[in-house]
Coordinates of C-alpha atoms in Angstrom, one line a residue:
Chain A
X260 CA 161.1 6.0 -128.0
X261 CA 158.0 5.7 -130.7
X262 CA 155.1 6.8 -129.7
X263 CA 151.3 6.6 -130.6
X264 CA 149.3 9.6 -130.3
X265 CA 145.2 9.4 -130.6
X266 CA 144.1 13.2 -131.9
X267 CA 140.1 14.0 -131.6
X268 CA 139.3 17.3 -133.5
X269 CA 136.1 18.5 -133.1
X270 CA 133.8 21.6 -134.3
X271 CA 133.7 24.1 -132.0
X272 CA 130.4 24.1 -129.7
X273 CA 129.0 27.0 -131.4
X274 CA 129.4 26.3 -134.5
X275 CA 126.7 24.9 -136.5
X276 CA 127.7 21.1 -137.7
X277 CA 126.0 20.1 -140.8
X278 CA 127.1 17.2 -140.9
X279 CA 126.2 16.0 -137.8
X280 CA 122.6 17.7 -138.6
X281 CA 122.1 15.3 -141.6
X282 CA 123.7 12.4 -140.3
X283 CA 120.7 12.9 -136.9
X284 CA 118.2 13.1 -139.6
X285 CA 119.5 9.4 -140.6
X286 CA 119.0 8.6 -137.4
X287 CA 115.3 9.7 -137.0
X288 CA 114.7 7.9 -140.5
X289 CA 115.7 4.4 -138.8
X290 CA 113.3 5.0 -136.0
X291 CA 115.7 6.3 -133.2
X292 CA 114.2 8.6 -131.1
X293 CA 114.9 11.2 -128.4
X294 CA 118.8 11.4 -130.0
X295 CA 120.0 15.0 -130.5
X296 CA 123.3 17.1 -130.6
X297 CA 124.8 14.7 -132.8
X298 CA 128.6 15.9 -134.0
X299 CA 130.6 15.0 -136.6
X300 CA 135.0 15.5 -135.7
X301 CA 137.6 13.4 -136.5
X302 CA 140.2 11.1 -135.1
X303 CA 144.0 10.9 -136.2
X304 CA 146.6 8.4 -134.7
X305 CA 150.4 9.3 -135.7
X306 CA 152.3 7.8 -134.5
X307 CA 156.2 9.5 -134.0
X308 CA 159.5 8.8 -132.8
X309 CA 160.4 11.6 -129.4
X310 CA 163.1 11.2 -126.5
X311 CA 160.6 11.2 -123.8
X312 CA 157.1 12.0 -123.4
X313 CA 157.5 15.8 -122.9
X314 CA 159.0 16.3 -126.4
X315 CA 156.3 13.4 -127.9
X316 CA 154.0 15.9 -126.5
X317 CA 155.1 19.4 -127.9
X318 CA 155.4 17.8 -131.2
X319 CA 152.0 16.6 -131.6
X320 CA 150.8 20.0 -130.3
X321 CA 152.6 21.3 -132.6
X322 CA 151.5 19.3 -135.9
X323 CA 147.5 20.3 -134.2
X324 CA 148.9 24.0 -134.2
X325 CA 150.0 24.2 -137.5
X326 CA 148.3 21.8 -140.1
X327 CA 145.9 19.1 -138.4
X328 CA 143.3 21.6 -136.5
X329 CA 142.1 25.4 -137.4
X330 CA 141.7 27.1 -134.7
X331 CA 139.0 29.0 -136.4
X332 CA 136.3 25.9 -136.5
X333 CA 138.0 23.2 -134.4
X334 CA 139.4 22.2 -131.2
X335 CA 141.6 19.4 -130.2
X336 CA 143.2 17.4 -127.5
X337 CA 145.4 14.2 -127.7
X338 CA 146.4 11.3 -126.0
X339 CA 149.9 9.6 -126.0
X340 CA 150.5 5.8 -125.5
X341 CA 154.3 4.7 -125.4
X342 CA 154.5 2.1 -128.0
X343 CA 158.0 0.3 -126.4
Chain B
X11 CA 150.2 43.5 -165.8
X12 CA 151.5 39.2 -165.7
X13 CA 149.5 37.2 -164.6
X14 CA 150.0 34.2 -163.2
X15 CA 147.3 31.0 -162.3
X16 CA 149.1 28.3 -160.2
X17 CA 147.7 24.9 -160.8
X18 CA 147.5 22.7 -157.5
X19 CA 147.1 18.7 -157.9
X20 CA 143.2 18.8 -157.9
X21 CA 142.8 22.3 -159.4
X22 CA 140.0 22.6 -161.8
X23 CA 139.1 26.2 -162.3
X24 CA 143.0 26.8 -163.6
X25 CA 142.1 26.4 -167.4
X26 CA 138.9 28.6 -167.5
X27 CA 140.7 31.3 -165.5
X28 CA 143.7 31.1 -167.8
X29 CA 141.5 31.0 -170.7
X30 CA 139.3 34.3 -169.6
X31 CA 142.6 36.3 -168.7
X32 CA 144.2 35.5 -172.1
X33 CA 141.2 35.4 -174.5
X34 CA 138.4 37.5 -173.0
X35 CA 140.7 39.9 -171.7
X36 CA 143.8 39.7 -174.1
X37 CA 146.5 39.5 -170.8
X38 CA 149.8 37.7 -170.8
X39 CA 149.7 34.5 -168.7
X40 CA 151.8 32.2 -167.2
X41 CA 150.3 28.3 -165.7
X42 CA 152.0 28.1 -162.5
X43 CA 153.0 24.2 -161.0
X44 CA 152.3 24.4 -157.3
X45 CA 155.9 23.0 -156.9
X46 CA 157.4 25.9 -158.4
X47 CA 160.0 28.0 -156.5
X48 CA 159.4 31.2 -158.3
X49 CA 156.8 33.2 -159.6
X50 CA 158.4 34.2 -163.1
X51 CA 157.8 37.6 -162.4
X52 CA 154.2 37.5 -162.3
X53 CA 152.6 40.7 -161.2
X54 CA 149.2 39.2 -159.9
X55 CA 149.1 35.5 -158.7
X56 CA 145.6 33.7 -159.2
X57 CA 144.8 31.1 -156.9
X58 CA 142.1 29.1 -158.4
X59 CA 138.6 27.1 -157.7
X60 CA 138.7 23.1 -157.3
X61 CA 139.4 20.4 -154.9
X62 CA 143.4 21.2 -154.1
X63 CA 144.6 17.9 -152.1
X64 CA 141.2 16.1 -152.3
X65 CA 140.1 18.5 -149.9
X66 CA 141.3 16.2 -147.2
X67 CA 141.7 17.1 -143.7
X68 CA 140.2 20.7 -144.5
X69 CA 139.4 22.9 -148.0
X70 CA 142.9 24.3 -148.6
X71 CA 145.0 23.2 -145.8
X72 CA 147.2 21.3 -147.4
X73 CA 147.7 23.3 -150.4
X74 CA 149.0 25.8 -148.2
X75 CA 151.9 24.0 -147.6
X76 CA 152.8 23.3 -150.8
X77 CA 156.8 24.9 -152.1
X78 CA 154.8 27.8 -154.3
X79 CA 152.9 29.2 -151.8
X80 CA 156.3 30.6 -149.7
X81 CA 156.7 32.4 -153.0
X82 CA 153.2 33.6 -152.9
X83 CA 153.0 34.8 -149.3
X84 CA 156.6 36.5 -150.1
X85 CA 154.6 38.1 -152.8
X86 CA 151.8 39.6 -150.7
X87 CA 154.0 41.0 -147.7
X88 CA 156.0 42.6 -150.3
X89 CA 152.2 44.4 -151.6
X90 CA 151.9 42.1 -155.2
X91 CA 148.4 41.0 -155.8
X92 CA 147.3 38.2 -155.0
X93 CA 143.4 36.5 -155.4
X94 CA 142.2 33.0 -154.4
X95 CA 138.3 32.3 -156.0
X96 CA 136.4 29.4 -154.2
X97 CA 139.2 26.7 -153.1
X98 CA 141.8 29.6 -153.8
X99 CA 140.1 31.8 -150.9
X100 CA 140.1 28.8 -148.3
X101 CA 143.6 28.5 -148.9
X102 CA 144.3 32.1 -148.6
X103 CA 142.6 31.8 -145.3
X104 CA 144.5 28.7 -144.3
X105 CA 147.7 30.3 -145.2
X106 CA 146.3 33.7 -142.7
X107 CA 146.5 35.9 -146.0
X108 CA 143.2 36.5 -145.1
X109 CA 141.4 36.6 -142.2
X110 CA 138.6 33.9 -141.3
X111 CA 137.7 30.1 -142.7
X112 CA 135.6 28.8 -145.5
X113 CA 133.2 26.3 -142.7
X114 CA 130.3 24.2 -144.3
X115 CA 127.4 25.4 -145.7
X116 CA 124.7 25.9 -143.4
X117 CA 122.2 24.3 -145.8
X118 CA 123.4 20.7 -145.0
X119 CA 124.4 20.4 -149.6
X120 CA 127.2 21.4 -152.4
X121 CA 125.6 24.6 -153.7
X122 CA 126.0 25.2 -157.7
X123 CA 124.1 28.0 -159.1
X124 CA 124.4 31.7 -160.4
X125 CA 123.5 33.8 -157.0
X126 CA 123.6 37.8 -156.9
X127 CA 126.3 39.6 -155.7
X128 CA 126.7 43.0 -155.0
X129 CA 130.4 45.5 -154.2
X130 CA 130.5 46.4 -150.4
X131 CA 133.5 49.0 -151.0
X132 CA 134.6 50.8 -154.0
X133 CA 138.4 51.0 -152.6
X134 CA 139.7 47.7 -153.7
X135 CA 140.7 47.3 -157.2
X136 CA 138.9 44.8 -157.7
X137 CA 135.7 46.7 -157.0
X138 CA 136.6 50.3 -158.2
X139 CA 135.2 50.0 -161.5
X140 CA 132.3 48.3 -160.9
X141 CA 128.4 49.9 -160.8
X142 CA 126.3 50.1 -157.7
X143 CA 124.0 47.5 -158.6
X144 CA 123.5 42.8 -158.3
X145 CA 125.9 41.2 -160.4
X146 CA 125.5 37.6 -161.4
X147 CA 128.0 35.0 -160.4
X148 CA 127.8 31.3 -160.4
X149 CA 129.0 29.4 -157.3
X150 CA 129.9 26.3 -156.3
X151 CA 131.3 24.8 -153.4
X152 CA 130.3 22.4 -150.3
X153 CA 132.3 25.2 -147.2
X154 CA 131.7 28.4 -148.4
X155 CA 130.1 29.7 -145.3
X156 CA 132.8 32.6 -143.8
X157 CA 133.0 32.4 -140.5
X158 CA 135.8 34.0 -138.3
X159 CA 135.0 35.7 -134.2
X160 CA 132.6 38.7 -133.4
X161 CA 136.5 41.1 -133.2
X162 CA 137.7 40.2 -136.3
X163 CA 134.7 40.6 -138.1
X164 CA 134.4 43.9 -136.6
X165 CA 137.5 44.6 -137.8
X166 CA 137.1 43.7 -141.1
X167 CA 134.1 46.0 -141.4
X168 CA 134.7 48.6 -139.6
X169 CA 138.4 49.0 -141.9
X170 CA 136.1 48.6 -145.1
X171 CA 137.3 44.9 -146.3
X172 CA 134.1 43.5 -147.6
X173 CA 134.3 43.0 -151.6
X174 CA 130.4 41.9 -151.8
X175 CA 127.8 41.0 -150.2
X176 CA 125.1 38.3 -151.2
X177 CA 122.1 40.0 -152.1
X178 CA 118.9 39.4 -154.6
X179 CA 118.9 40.5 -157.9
X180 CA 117.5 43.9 -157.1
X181 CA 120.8 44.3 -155.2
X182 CA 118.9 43.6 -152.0
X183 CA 120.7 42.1 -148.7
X184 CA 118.8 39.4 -147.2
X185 CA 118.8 35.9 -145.4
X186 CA 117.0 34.6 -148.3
X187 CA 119.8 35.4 -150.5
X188 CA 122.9 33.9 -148.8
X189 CA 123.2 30.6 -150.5
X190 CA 125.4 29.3 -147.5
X191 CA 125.8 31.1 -143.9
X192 CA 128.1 33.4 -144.1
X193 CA 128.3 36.0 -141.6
X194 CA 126.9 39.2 -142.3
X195 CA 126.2 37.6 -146.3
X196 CA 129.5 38.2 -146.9
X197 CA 130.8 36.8 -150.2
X198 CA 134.7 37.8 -149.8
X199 CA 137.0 40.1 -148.1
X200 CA 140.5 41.8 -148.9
X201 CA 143.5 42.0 -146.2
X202 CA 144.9 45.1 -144.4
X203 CA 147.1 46.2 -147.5
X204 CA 144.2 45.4 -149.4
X205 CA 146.4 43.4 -152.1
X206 CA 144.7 40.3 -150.7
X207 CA 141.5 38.8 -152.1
X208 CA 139.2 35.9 -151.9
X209 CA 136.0 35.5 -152.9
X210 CA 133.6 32.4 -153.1
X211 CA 132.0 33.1 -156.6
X212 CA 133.7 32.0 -159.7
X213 CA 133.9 35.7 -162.3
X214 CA 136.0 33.2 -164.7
X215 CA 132.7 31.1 -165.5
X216 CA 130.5 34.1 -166.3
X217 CA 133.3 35.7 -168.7
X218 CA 132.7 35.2 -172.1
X219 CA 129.6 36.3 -174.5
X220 CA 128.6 33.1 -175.7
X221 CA 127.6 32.1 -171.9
X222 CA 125.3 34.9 -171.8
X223 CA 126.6 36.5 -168.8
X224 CA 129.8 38.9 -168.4
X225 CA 129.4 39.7 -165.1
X226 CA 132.8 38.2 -164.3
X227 CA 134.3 40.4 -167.0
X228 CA 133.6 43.6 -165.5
X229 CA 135.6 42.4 -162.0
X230 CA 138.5 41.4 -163.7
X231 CA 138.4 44.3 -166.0
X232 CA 138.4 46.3 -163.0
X233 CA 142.0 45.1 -161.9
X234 CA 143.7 45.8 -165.5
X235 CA 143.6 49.9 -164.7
X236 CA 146.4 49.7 -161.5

């Protein structure tokens, strides 16, 4: 079965995101106001080949574990959408 | 001692650091491919400054997958030396080498400028040599900012692992004088078996006389005497 899963990584809560700091600052300078907290993560879709959901699931949390997040800065979560 | 500098696609640091080790320091020197399977019998492996991979995804993480570095980490369980500057410490950190990550700098910019650094431990040799004093460095990087949880950098302290610290150029620690977060103004650290090391500041850019600063020299100098 070939699945599609949708990955949000996103600095952790207490640490400082410059980016989204600068890109609020944009914000202000186009006149919005009262907007705060604004954060900066990423998306990933992969999309993978699995023999049911279970193992679509251990793989991606795998790929997270080892290469797409750092455990350090970031956390993750996923969802998987069956794609036949 | 061999030295070898592995080039990764995006390296840019590879040629000054090859070009300090053999010229302003008169060491033999291998360029390593980050493909390579083998480390041709290098004695201390350079991992170098630049933008390995684009820096996409993270600074270093997907460097640390390329073929060489099984060699390298191979290398530094067996105790061989083993030093990542700028883009070469994130990916010493994403490879767990060394403890921590290289997050963005707090200052919302890419920092490039000569900041004041000054050695935290004389048991490294990296550090041994060097004088109780500020040394001048030039930096410059966009995540520099080390960052890791309140245990491990307790750890990391209390076992003596900080190289420097950024400091002014009377050698003094402040928050005026970190150019870019980092915890406790550390500017790099060294592993349990202290053969590990990573460092944000570039010694191969402040190495030769007719830059006017030899800072640099004196680190590297320091690691010829094992």
């Amino acid at each position: 079965m070939k699945f599609l899963a949708k990955i949000n990584i996103m600095p952790r809560e207490e640490l400082l995101d410059p980016q989204g700091k600068a890109t609020i600052l944009g914000l202000n300078n186009l006149g919005f106001q009262g907007v705060e907290n604004l954060r900066v993560g990423k998306r990933i879709h992969l999309q993978l080949e699995a023999a049911s959901s279970d193992e679509a699931s251990a793989k991606v949390q795998e790929a997270c574990n080892k290469l797409l997040h750092n455990p350090i800065m970031e956390v993750f979560e996923f969802e998987l959408v069956g794609l036949n | 001692m061999k030295f070898g500098v592995i080039t990764f696609p995006g390296s840019n640091c590879d040629e000054d650091l090859i070009f300090t080790l053999r010229e302003n320091l008169g060491q033999e020197v291998v360029n390593l491919w980050h493909k390579d399977t083998d480390l041709q019998g290098c004695d201390f492996v350079f991992l170098p400054g630049g933008f390995s991979y684009g820096d996409y995804l993270r600074s270093g993480a997907i460097a640390r997958f390329s073929p060489i570095m099984n060699e390298v980490i191979r290398h530094a369980e067996r105790g061989g030396y083993v030093m990542g500057i700028c883009n070469g410490f994130q990916i010493l950190t994403e490879a767990h080498l060394l403890d921590g990550a290289l997050i963005h700098n707090n200052t919302m910019s890419f920092v490039c400028k000569n900041v004041w650094i000054k050695p935290a431990t004389k048991n490294t040799i990296l550090t041994r040599k060097l004088e109780d004093r500020a040394y001048k460095i030039p930096i410059a990087h966009g995540e520099g900012n080390f960052f890791c949880d309140q245990d491990t950098l307790k750890r990391i302290e209390d076992e003596d692992r900080v190289l420097f610290r950024y400091c002014d150029e009377k050698g003094q620690q402040s928050e005026g004088s970190n150019p870019n977060g980092s915890l406790n103004n550390i500017v790099g650290i060294t592993n349990k078996g202290r053969n590990v090391f990573g460092m944000m500041p570039h010694p191969e850019r402040a190495a030769d006389p007719i830059l006017k600063n030899i800072d640099g020299v004196y680190m590297l100098e320091s690691l010829l005497s094992v």
